[in-house]
Amino acid sequence: MQLGATCLEGGRCEFLVWAPSCREVSLHQVAPRDRILPMERQPRGYWRLMAEDMPPGARYFYRLDGERDRPDPASHYQPEGVHGPSQIVDHQRFSWSDQGWRGCALADLVIYELHVGAFTNAGTFDAMIERLPVLRELGITAIELMPVAQFPGERNWGYDGVQPFAVQHSYGGPEGLKRLVDACHREGLAVVLDVVYNHLGPEGNYLWDFGPYFTDRYRTPWGDAINFDGACSDEVRRYFLQNALHWFRNYHIDVLRLDAVHAIRDFSATTFLQELAEQTREFSLGNQRTCLLIAESDLNDPRVIRPAELGGYGLDAQWSDDFHHALHCLITGEALGYYGDFGNVGDLVKTYREGFAYAWRYSSFRKCRHGASAADRPAQQFVVCSQNHDQVGNRMNGERLIALAGFEAAKLAAAAVLLSPYVPLLFMGEEYGEENPFPYFVSFEDAELIAAVRRGRKEEFEDFHAAGEPPDPQSPRTFAAARLDWSKRDQPRHRAMLAFYRELLRLRRANPVLARRDNNQLEGWGLEDEKLLWLRRWNEQAEVWILAN
Amino acid sequence: MQLGATCLEGGRCEFLVWAPSCREVSLHQVAPRDRILPMERQPRGYWRLMAEDMPPGARYFYRLDGERDRPDPASHYQPEGVHGPSQIVDHQRFSWSDQGWRGCALADLVIYELHVGAFTNAGTFDAMIERLPVLRELGITAIELMPVAQFPGERNWGYDGVQPFAVQHSYGGPEGLKRLVDACHREGLAVVLDVVYNHLGPEGNYLWDFGPYFTDRYRTPWGDAINFDGACSDEVRRYFLQNALHWFRNYHIDVLRLDAVHAIRDFSATTFLQELAEQTREFSLGNQRTCLLIAESDLNDPRVIRPAELGGYGLDAQWSDDFHHALHCLITGEALGYYGDFGNVGDLVKTYREGFAYAWRYSSFRKCRHGASAADRPAQQFVVCSQNHDQVGNRMNGERLIALAGFEAAKLAAAAVLLSPYVPLLFMGEEYGEENPFPYFVSFEDAELIAAVRRGRKEEFEDFHAAGEPPDPQSPRTFAAARLDWSKRDQPRHRAMLAFYRELLRLRRANPVLARRDNNQLEGWGLEDEKLLWLRRWNEQAEVWILAN
């Protein structure tokens, strides 16, 4: 029961859509010819059609109740954008060259997060391919793509996606992504894809017309929550579970990074995340390829990464925001907003030892106790960074760490991350000390929405910034400012930074103590007044002392 | 830091109230004299006052922002009802006679659920005392009081309580409850108290004036959820945690029955229920007295009763609704509403074996899969019944099982419950075959609310009942109809039923196989067409066969 359009032999195509809110559903083919084919009602609100003469490349809408043409909720391609018709993709056609690829073990991940649109001047998957050798030589083992699911317009961080199965047309669509992943695997690089299962974007979200994908029982920062535990939630879950497997199967993605799992409101006895972890594990075993799930979570809840036997959801790893915040505050001295909870060397030591600094401790920012101890979890289950798209881009001006704290401080931060026992994540450009900002950008079409986003952006920064106007998120110039400047890599200072990163990554691989993902054989002390941190890591034969100030 | 009024030596009294929403809080004493005493602001929104010459029995309001007089959110007594002043209670004054009482082990519980107002003609705690020997002789080991926290008016099931620390004045207030609990313990009976931590009633809820006790991030059937995981939730939690300990400490309550824990919306890494379980265990150990927590939960989620080491919340036991529904449907043949999910002998067999029939299986009523396997949980962690206040009273006319299915069927149901390996719960009167209904009743003062409840009641039964009007919940006659008729116990048929219950309870204690709380040494088979159920239970020496039709 594959949702969406599935190409079969002889030019046939099977369509399946969940639309329990509709009395009648038809397929409205719009290219290469125009015709309407009635669909057959199935149990539990599904509608099915086996269509003849429906080749890959054909474009279609679903016509709901004989009235409204809507793109396929499980569309694999939206060549004309979020409001346009869906296009049939035949995933058998691509010839993969990565037959020998078996994925990358969690402990071996060194992640490089990037935005497809801003990573190169062309802003496409194909343009990225020639840059891969540089990343491999640096010592990266995986690239992480910010979300590529179809979003409104051509510029967006990706968290406003509304067709979770479709690959953004302006990046190069399905074929482009496949060529990129194939090239990564040829280079020995794994691919992490950021997927958003906690909300849909505000423009082009037609799911409301199909069925109860959302629930008003929970509110999230983005409005009504996705219905993961109410009536009809089996079908909503199937949609997102198939989405995960879609990326693993059709695009050979190695790791899914799950955006903001704390906004996946789910009180059921068997949670969606548990199901997702089980199905991912099953797929991984069945395909003899390492497929992993890494969560972004604001909960500091070890349940997210504990195995099911211990009452957990069984995800493989999660980001440690505490590590970032503790490091960031020591380096920048910032104390506004959530940074007010950090600033002690002791907090950073604690994250080195246990993953979280807040393990059921009072947070002034949250105004309540926060978190639980994750000291029982192995080090490889935590992903740490000194900056990422969120921490950079959620600032009013999108300043990177180097712009805030300078060159030497950026080196210190790099060492703090790369000599940690955790899985490190770099944000594109930091490896050569890129100073360009990474501001928030969108390209909506709806004028009201654009105004609301501009307004929201200003309101958001009342807490963080005393004065100044945030850059206009809708402006192409704001997006253009985010682009990496590849020419910098040849300039002396930037070359020095690059060499420093390369050396740190080499050390991390070559030194037997540093190569271990182990925070038990690690101890640390801090002098708060001097902002001095010692770390001692060891194994049976050797030890490494790290002194940071 | 005790919330509310704490009597100290020399006529002094300490007041503590959490009122972060207020700029100014005073104590307005109204009896025995009238005076206003300003309170002192404390960290985190608390207000404190040490008052001289403030004896037990004194009555007071908190005056908020110099404007509004409000009863104490942690009032121990509301002698004039929910809108009146709070009264100071000195818990040291009661002379307890239960020094040797150590509580009742979970496995030994045989619970008798009752409504204080309807159990006797007088409807008070004191009137109950003379009935206790009869319950003890029957073989009951614990009475369970439907909620006694102060509710509006004089007649209410108890789930509309608004002063969770106060004891309903019309039942006899704090002293009355203490006399009852003391008498129970003298009779060797434990006391289970039903407490509601998932919502407050609709009339007399003044918590909104004090602080963010509620959150709009979650919706419950009763409106905004209580704020267990947002900003200021530490203080909200403290309120309910102190409430639990208040009953254990000041009233010698043995077990708290937590109403509808599925409506305690809490996504924090360390949940309120975990904290509650930890503090209860601590109190229990510190006082060398068994104090327990039993949850009502609609989730079929074994996390509720798994220990913290296995990722659970660590409550001691929970009700198995599935057992009730499976049994009820076999006996009555009913299939409306949630009963549509049941009706197979196989479901009942499964609940005998594993506690839940729905362990991640599709429920037509819920329109999604439901539950998770609890097969790893010991039998004593499940409470089962053939009827309870909810299952009887939530029917339009409040019919008991005997009124629906007759005398012989009621006997069968009794055996099904009492010969199970689980903790049995009887609903008052079923032991002698009471036919009086237990309809839903209230006694609100607010005319709009009364109209809304009447309307709501009618709407609720569109699904369950084709025709007929539900009894008026506000009418005193509806309440009067719920009273037990104690004279029936002397009538032959009722005497026969009583003897049957007594014999079942004797067998359950005396027979070494039946005395075990063990659903591993149990197997069962069903013939669906014949509605025939076999159960085999055994131990090392003997076995018992139970055949039911």
Coordinates of N, CA and C in Angstrom, one line a residue, chain A residues 285-459:
Chain A
L285 N 18.2 -3.6 8.5 CA 18.6 -5.0 8.5 C 18.3 -5.7 7.2
G286 N 17.1 -5.4 6.7 CA 16.6 -6.0 5.4 C 17.5 -5.6 4.2
N287 N 18.1 -4.4 4.3 CA 18.8 -3.9 3.2 C 20.3 -3.9 3.4
Q288 N 20.7 -4.5 4.6 CA 22.1 -4.6 4.9 C 22.9 -3.3 4.7
R289 N 22.2 -2.3 5.2 CA 22.8 -0.9 5.1 C 22.4 -0.2 6.3
T290 N 23.4 0.6 6.9 CA 23.1 1.3 8.1 C 22.2 2.5 7.9
C291 N 21.0 2.4 8.4 CA 20.1 3.6 8.3 C 19.8 4.0 9.7
L292 N 19.9 5.3 10.0 CA 19.9 5.8 11.3 C 18.9 7.0 11.5
L293 N 18.5 7.2 12.7 CA 17.6 8.3 13.1 C 18.3 9.2 14.1
I294 N 18.4 10.5 13.9 CA 18.9 11.4 14.8 C 17.9 12.5 15.1
A295 N 17.5 12.7 16.4 CA 16.5 13.6 16.7 C 17.0 15.0 17.1
E296 N 16.3 16.0 16.7 CA 16.4 17.3 17.4 C 15.4 17.3 18.5
S297 N 15.7 17.5 19.7 CA 14.7 17.4 20.8 C 15.1 18.5 21.8
D298 N 14.1 19.2 22.2 CA 14.2 20.3 23.2 C 13.9 19.8 24.6
L299 N 13.7 18.5 24.8 CA 13.2 18.0 26.0 C 14.3 17.5 27.0
N300 N 15.5 17.4 26.5 CA 16.6 16.7 27.3 C 16.0 15.4 28.0
D301 N 15.3 14.7 27.2 CA 14.7 13.5 27.7 C 15.4 12.2 27.1
P302 N 16.1 11.5 28.0 CA 16.8 10.3 27.5 C 15.9 9.2 26.9
R303 N 14.6 9.3 27.2 CA 13.6 8.4 26.5 C 13.8 8.4 25.0
V304 N 14.1 9.6 24.5 CA 14.2 9.7 23.0 C 15.2 8.7 22.4
I305 N 16.3 8.5 23.2 CA 17.4 7.7 22.6 C 17.6 6.4 23.4
R306 N 16.7 6.1 24.4 CA 16.8 4.8 25.1 C 16.2 3.8 24.2
P307 N 16.7 2.5 24.3 CA 16.0 1.5 23.5 C 14.6 1.2 24.1
A308 N 13.8 0.5 23.3 CA 12.4 0.2 23.8 C 12.4 -0.6 25.0
E309 N 13.4 -1.5 25.2 CA 13.4 -2.4 26.4 C 13.5 -1.5 27.7
L310 N 14.1 -0.4 27.5 CA 14.2 0.5 28.7 C 13.2 1.6 28.7
G311 N 12.1 1.4 27.9 CA 11.0 2.4 27.9 C 11.2 3.5 27.0
G312 N 12.3 3.4 26.1 CA 12.6 4.5 25.3 C 11.9 4.4 23.9
Y313 N 12.2 5.4 23.1 CA 11.6 5.4 21.7 C 12.6 4.8 20.7
G314 N 13.8 4.6 21.2 CA 14.8 3.8 20.4 C 15.4 4.6 19.2
L315 N 15.4 5.9 19.2 CA 16.1 6.6 18.2 C 17.6 6.5 18.4
D316 N 18.4 6.7 17.4 CA 19.9 6.4 17.5 C 20.6 7.4 18.3
A317 N 20.3 8.7 18.0 CA 21.1 9.8 18.7 C 20.2 11.0 18.7
Q318 N 20.7 12.0 19.4 CA 20.0 13.3 19.4 C 21.0 14.4 19.6
W319 N 20.6 15.6 19.2 CA 21.4 16.8 19.4 C 21.5 17.1 20.8
S320 N 22.6 17.6 21.3 CA 22.7 18.1 22.6 C 22.7 19.7 22.5
D321 N 21.6 20.3 22.7 CA 21.6 21.7 22.7 C 22.4 22.3 23.8
D322 N 22.4 21.6 25.0 CA 23.1 22.1 26.2 C 24.6 22.3 25.9
F323 N 25.1 21.3 25.1 CA 26.6 21.4 24.8 C 26.8 22.7 24.0
H324 N 26.0 22.9 23.0 CA 26.1 24.2 22.2 C 26.0 25.4 23.1
H325 N 25.0 25.4 23.9 CA 24.7 26.6 24.7 C 25.8 26.9 25.7
A326 N 26.2 25.8 26.4 CA 27.3 26.0 27.4 C 28.6 26.5 26.7
L327 N 28.9 26.0 25.6 CA 30.1 26.4 24.9 C 30.0 27.8 24.4
H328 N 28.8 28.1 23.7 CA 28.6 29.4 23.1 C 28.7 30.5 24.2
C329 N 28.1 30.3 25.4 CA 28.1 31.3 26.4 C 29.4 31.5 27.0
L330 N 30.2 30.5 27.1 CA 31.6 30.7 27.6 C 32.4 31.5 26.6
I331 N 32.2 31.2 25.3 CA 33.0 31.9 24.3 C 32.5 33.3 24.0
T332 N 31.2 33.5 24.0 CA 30.7 34.9 23.7 C 30.4 35.7 24.9
G333 N 30.1 35.1 26.0 CA 29.7 35.8 27.2 C 28.2 36.2 27.1
E334 N 27.5 35.8 26.1 CA 26.1 36.1 25.9 C 25.2 35.5 27.0
A335 N 24.2 36.2 27.4 CA 23.3 35.7 28.5 C 21.9 36.1 28.2
L336 N 21.5 36.5 27.0 CA 20.1 36.8 26.7 C 19.3 35.6 26.4
G337 N 18.0 35.6 26.6 CA 17.1 34.5 26.2 C 17.6 33.2 26.9
Y338 N 17.6 32.1 26.1 CA 17.9 30.9 26.7 C 19.4 30.8 27.1
Y339 N 20.2 31.7 26.6 CA 21.6 31.7 27.0 C 21.8 32.1 28.5
G340 N 20.7 32.7 29.0 CA 20.8 33.0 30.4 C 20.9 31.8 31.4
D341 N 20.6 30.6 30.9 CA 20.7 29.4 31.7 C 22.1 28.9 31.7
F342 N 23.0 29.5 30.9 CA 24.4 28.9 30.8 C 25.4 30.0 31.1
G343 N 26.7 29.6 31.0 CA 27.8 30.6 31.2 C 28.8 30.1 32.2
N344 N 28.6 28.9 32.8 CA 29.5 28.3 33.7 C 30.4 27.3 33.0
V345 N 31.6 27.2 33.4 CA 32.5 26.1 32.9 C 31.9 24.8 33.3
G346 N 31.4 24.8 34.5 CA 30.8 23.5 35.1 C 29.8 22.9 34.2
D347 N 28.9 23.8 33.6 CA 27.9 23.3 32.7 C 28.5 22.5 31.5
L348 N 29.6 23.1 31.0 CA 30.2 22.5 29.8 C 30.8 21.1 30.2
V349 N 31.5 21.2 31.4 CA 32.1 19.9 31.9 C 31.0 18.8 32.0
K350 N 29.8 19.3 32.5 CA 28.7 18.3 32.7 C 28.3 17.7 31.4
T351 N 28.2 18.6 30.4 CA 27.8 18.1 29.1 C 28.8 17.1 28.5
Y352 N 30.1 17.4 28.8 CA 31.1 16.4 28.3 C 31.0 15.1 29.0
R353 N 30.5 15.1 30.2 CA 30.4 13.9 31.0 C 29.1 13.1 30.7
E354 N 28.0 13.9 30.6 CA 26.7 13.3 30.6 C 25.8 13.6 29.5
G355 N 26.2 14.5 28.6 CA 25.4 14.8 27.4 C 24.5 16.1 27.7
F356 N 23.8 16.1 28.8 CA 23.0 17.2 29.1 C 23.5 17.9 30.4
A357 N 23.4 19.3 30.4 CA 23.7 20.0 31.6 C 22.5 20.1 32.4
Y358 N 21.3 20.2 31.8 CA 20.1 20.2 32.5 C 19.4 18.9 32.6
A359 N 19.6 18.3 33.7 CA 19.0 16.9 34.0 C 18.1 17.0 35.2
W360 N 17.0 17.7 35.0 CA 16.0 18.0 36.0 C 16.5 19.0 37.0
R361 N 16.9 20.1 36.4 CA 17.5 21.2 37.2 C 16.7 22.4 36.8
Y362 N 16.6 23.4 37.7 CA 15.7 24.6 37.4 C 16.4 25.4 36.3
S363 N 15.6 25.8 35.3 CA 16.0 26.6 34.2 C 15.3 28.0 34.3
S364 N 16.1 29.0 34.5 CA 15.4 30.4 34.6 C 14.7 30.7 33.4
F365 N 15.2 30.3 32.2 CA 14.6 30.7 31.0 C 13.2 30.0 30.8
R366 N 13.2 28.7 31.2 CA 12.0 27.9 31.0 C 11.0 28.1 32.2
K367 N 11.6 28.6 33.3 CA 10.8 28.8 34.5 C 10.3 27.5 35.1
C368 N 11.0 26.4 34.9 CA 10.7 25.2 35.6 C 11.9 24.3 35.4
R369 N 11.9 23.2 36.2 CA 13.0 22.2 36.0 C 12.9 21.6 34.6
H370 N 14.0 21.1 34.2 CA 14.1 20.7 32.8 C 15.1 19.5 32.7
G371 N 14.6 18.5 31.9 CA 15.5 17.4 31.5 C 15.5 16.2 32.5
A372 N 16.3 15.3 32.2 CA 16.5 14.1 33.0 C 17.9 13.6 32.7
S373 N 18.5 12.9 33.6 CA 19.9 12.4 33.4 C 20.0 11.4 32.2
A374 N 20.9 11.7 31.3 CA 21.2 10.7 30.2 C 22.6 10.1 30.4
A375 N 23.0 10.1 31.6 CA 24.4 9.6 31.9 C 24.5 8.1 31.5
D376 N 23.4 7.4 31.4 CA 23.5 6.0 31.0 C 23.7 5.8 29.5
R377 N 23.6 6.8 28.7 CA 23.6 6.7 27.3 C 25.0 6.8 26.8
P378 N 25.4 6.0 25.8 CA 26.8 6.1 25.2 C 27.0 7.4 24.5
A379 N 28.2 7.8 24.4 CA 28.6 9.1 23.9 C 28.2 9.2 22.4
Q380 N 28.2 8.2 21.7 CA 27.9 8.3 20.3 C 26.4 8.7 20.0
Q381 N 25.6 8.6 21.1 CA 24.2 9.0 20.9 C 23.9 10.5 21.0
F382 N 25.0 11.3 21.1 CA 24.9 12.7 21.2 C 25.6 13.4 20.0
V383 N 24.9 14.3 19.4 CA 25.5 15.1 18.3 C 25.8 16.5 18.9
V384 N 27.0 17.0 18.8 CA 27.3 18.3 19.3 C 27.9 19.2 18.3
C385 N 27.8 20.5 18.5 CA 28.3 21.5 17.6 C 28.6 22.8 18.3
S386 N 29.4 23.7 17.6 CA 29.5 25.0 18.2 C 28.6 26.0 17.4
Q387 N 28.0 25.5 16.4 CA 27.0 26.3 15.7 C 26.3 25.5 14.7
N388 N 25.0 25.8 14.4 CA 24.3 25.1 13.4 C 23.3 26.1 12.8
H389 N 22.5 25.6 11.8 CA 21.6 26.6 11.1 C 20.8 27.4 12.1
D390 N 20.3 26.6 13.1 CA 19.3 27.2 14.1 C 20.0 28.3 15.0
Q391 N 21.2 27.9 15.5 CA 21.8 28.8 16.5 C 22.4 30.0 15.8
V392 N 22.8 29.8 14.5 CA 23.3 31.0 13.8 C 22.1 31.8 13.2
G393 N 21.2 31.0 12.6 CA 20.1 31.7 11.8 C 19.0 32.3 12.7
N394 N 18.9 31.7 13.9 CA 17.8 32.2 14.7 C 18.2 33.5 15.4
R395 N 19.5 34.0 15.2 CA 19.9 35.3 15.7 C 19.3 36.3 14.7
M396 N 19.1 37.5 15.2 CA 18.5 38.5 14.4 C 19.2 38.7 13.1
N397 N 20.5 38.8 13.2 CA 21.3 39.0 12.0 C 22.0 37.8 11.4
G398 N 21.8 36.7 12.1 CA 22.4 35.4 11.6 C 23.9 35.4 11.6
E399 N 24.4 36.0 12.7 CA 25.9 36.0 12.8 C 26.4 34.6 13.2
R400 N 27.5 34.2 12.5 CA 28.2 33.0 12.9 C 29.1 33.3 14.1
L401 N 29.5 32.2 14.7 CA 30.3 32.4 15.9 C 31.6 33.2 15.7
I402 N 32.2 33.0 14.5 CA 33.5 33.8 14.2 C 33.2 35.3 14.2
A403 N 32.0 35.6 13.7 CA 31.7 37.0 13.6 C 31.4 37.6 15.0
L404 N 31.0 36.8 15.9 CA 30.7 37.3 17.3 C 31.9 37.3 18.2
A405 N 32.8 36.2 17.9 CA 33.8 36.0 18.9 C 35.3 36.0 18.4
G406 N 35.4 36.1 17.0 CA 36.7 36.2 16.5 C 37.3 34.9 16.1
F407 N 38.4 35.0 15.4 CA 39.1 33.9 14.8 C 39.7 32.9 15.8
E408 N 40.3 33.4 16.9 CA 40.9 32.5 17.8 C 39.9 31.8 18.6
A409 N 38.8 32.5 19.0 CA 37.7 31.9 19.7 C 37.0 30.8 18.9
A410 N 37.0 31.0 17.6 CA 36.4 30.0 16.7 C 37.2 28.7 16.6
K411 N 38.5 28.9 16.7 CA 39.4 27.8 16.8 C 39.2 27.0 18.1
L412 N 39.1 27.7 19.1 CA 38.8 27.1 20.4 C 37.5 26.3 20.4
A413 N 36.5 26.9 19.8 CA 35.2 26.2 19.7 C 35.3 24.9 18.9
A414 N 36.1 25.0 17.8 CA 36.3 23.8 16.9 C 36.9 22.7 17.7
A415 N 37.9 23.0 18.5 CA 38.6 22.0 19.3 C 37.7 21.4 20.3
A416 N 36.9 22.3 20.9 CA 36.0 21.8 22.0 C 35.0 20.8 21.4
V417 N 34.6 21.0 20.2 CA 33.6 20.1 19.6 C 34.3 18.8 19.1
L418 N 35.4 19.0 18.4 CA 36.0 17.9 17.7 C 36.9 17.0 18.6
L419 N 37.3 17.5 19.7 CA 38.0 16.6 20.7 C 37.0 16.1 21.7
S420 N 35.7 16.3 21.6 CA 34.7 15.7 22.5 C 34.5 14.3 22.1
P421 N 33.9 13.5 23.0 CA 33.7 12.1 22.7 C 32.4 11.9 21.9
Y422 N 31.8 13.0 21.5 CA 30.5 12.9 20.8 C 30.6 13.0 19.3
V423 N 29.5 12.8 18.6 CA 29.4 13.0 17.1 C 29.4 14.5 16.8
P424 N 30.4 15.0 16.1 CA 30.5 16.4 15.9 C 29.7 16.8 14.6
L425 N 29.2 18.0 14.7 CA 28.5 18.6 13.5 C 29.1 19.9 13.2
L426 N 29.5 20.1 12.0 CA 30.0 21.4 11.6 C 28.9 22.1 10.7
F427 N 28.8 23.4 10.8 CA 27.9 24.1 10.0 C 28.7 24.7 8.8
M428 N 28.2 24.5 7.6 CA 28.9 24.8 6.4 C 29.6 26.1 6.5
G429 N 30.9 26.1 6.1 CA 31.7 27.3 6.1 C 32.5 27.5 7.3
E430 N 32.1 26.9 8.4 CA 32.9 27.2 9.7 C 34.3 26.6 9.5
E431 N 34.5 25.6 8.7 CA 35.8 25.0 8.6 C 36.8 25.9 8.0
Y432 N 36.4 26.9 7.2 CA 37.4 27.9 6.7 C 37.1 29.3 7.3
G433 N 36.3 29.3 8.3 CA 36.0 30.6 9.0 C 35.2 31.6 8.2
E434 N 34.2 31.0 7.5 CA 33.3 31.9 6.8 C 32.6 32.9 7.7
E435 N 32.7 34.2 7.3 CA 32.0 35.2 8.2 C 30.7 35.6 7.7
N436 N 30.3 35.2 6.5 CA 29.0 35.6 6.0 C 27.9 35.1 7.0
P437 N 26.9 35.9 7.1 CA 25.8 35.4 8.1 C 25.0 34.3 7.5
F438 N 24.2 33.7 8.3 CA 23.2 32.8 7.8 C 21.8 33.2 8.3
P439 N 21.3 34.3 7.7 CA 20.0 34.9 8.2 C 18.8 34.0 7.8
Y440 N 17.7 34.3 8.4 CA 16.5 33.6 8.1 C 15.9 34.1 6.8
F441 N 15.6 33.2 5.9 CA 15.0 33.7 4.6 C 13.8 32.8 4.1
V442 N 12.9 33.5 3.4 CA 11.8 32.8 2.8 C 11.4 33.4 1.5
S443 N 10.6 32.7 0.8 CA 10.1 33.3 -0.5 C 8.6 32.9 -0.7
F444 N 7.8 33.4 0.2 CA 6.4 33.1 0.1 C 5.7 33.9 -1.0
E445 N 4.5 33.4 -1.4 CA 3.8 34.2 -2.4 C 2.6 35.0 -1.8
D446 N 2.2 34.5 -0.7 CA 1.0 35.0 0.0 C 1.4 36.3 0.7
A447 N 0.8 37.4 0.3 CA 1.2 38.7 0.9 C 1.0 38.9 2.4
E448 N -0.1 38.4 2.8 CA -0.5 38.4 4.2 C 0.6 37.6 5.1
L449 N 0.9 36.5 4.5 CA 1.9 35.6 5.2 C 3.2 36.3 5.3
I450 N 3.6 36.9 4.2 CA 4.9 37.6 4.2 C 4.9 38.7 5.2
A451 N 3.8 39.4 5.3 CA 3.8 40.5 6.4 C 3.8 39.9 7.7
A452 N 3.1 38.7 7.9 CA 3.1 38.1 9.2 C 4.5 37.6 9.6
V453 N 5.2 37.1 8.7 CA 6.6 36.6 8.9 C 7.5 37.7 9.3
R454 N 7.4 38.8 8.6 CA 8.2 40.0 8.9 C 7.9 40.5 10.3
R455 N 6.6 40.5 10.6 CA 6.2 41.0 11.9 C 6.7 40.0 13.0
G456 N 6.5 38.7 12.8 CA 6.9 37.7 13.7 C 8.4 37.8 14.0
R457 N 9.1 38.0 13.0 CA 10.6 38.0 13.1 C 11.0 39.2 14.0
K458 N 10.4 40.3 13.8 CA 10.7 41.5 14.7 C 10.3 41.2 16.1
E459 N 9.2 40.6 16.3 CA 8.7 40.3 17.7 C 9.7 39.3 18.4

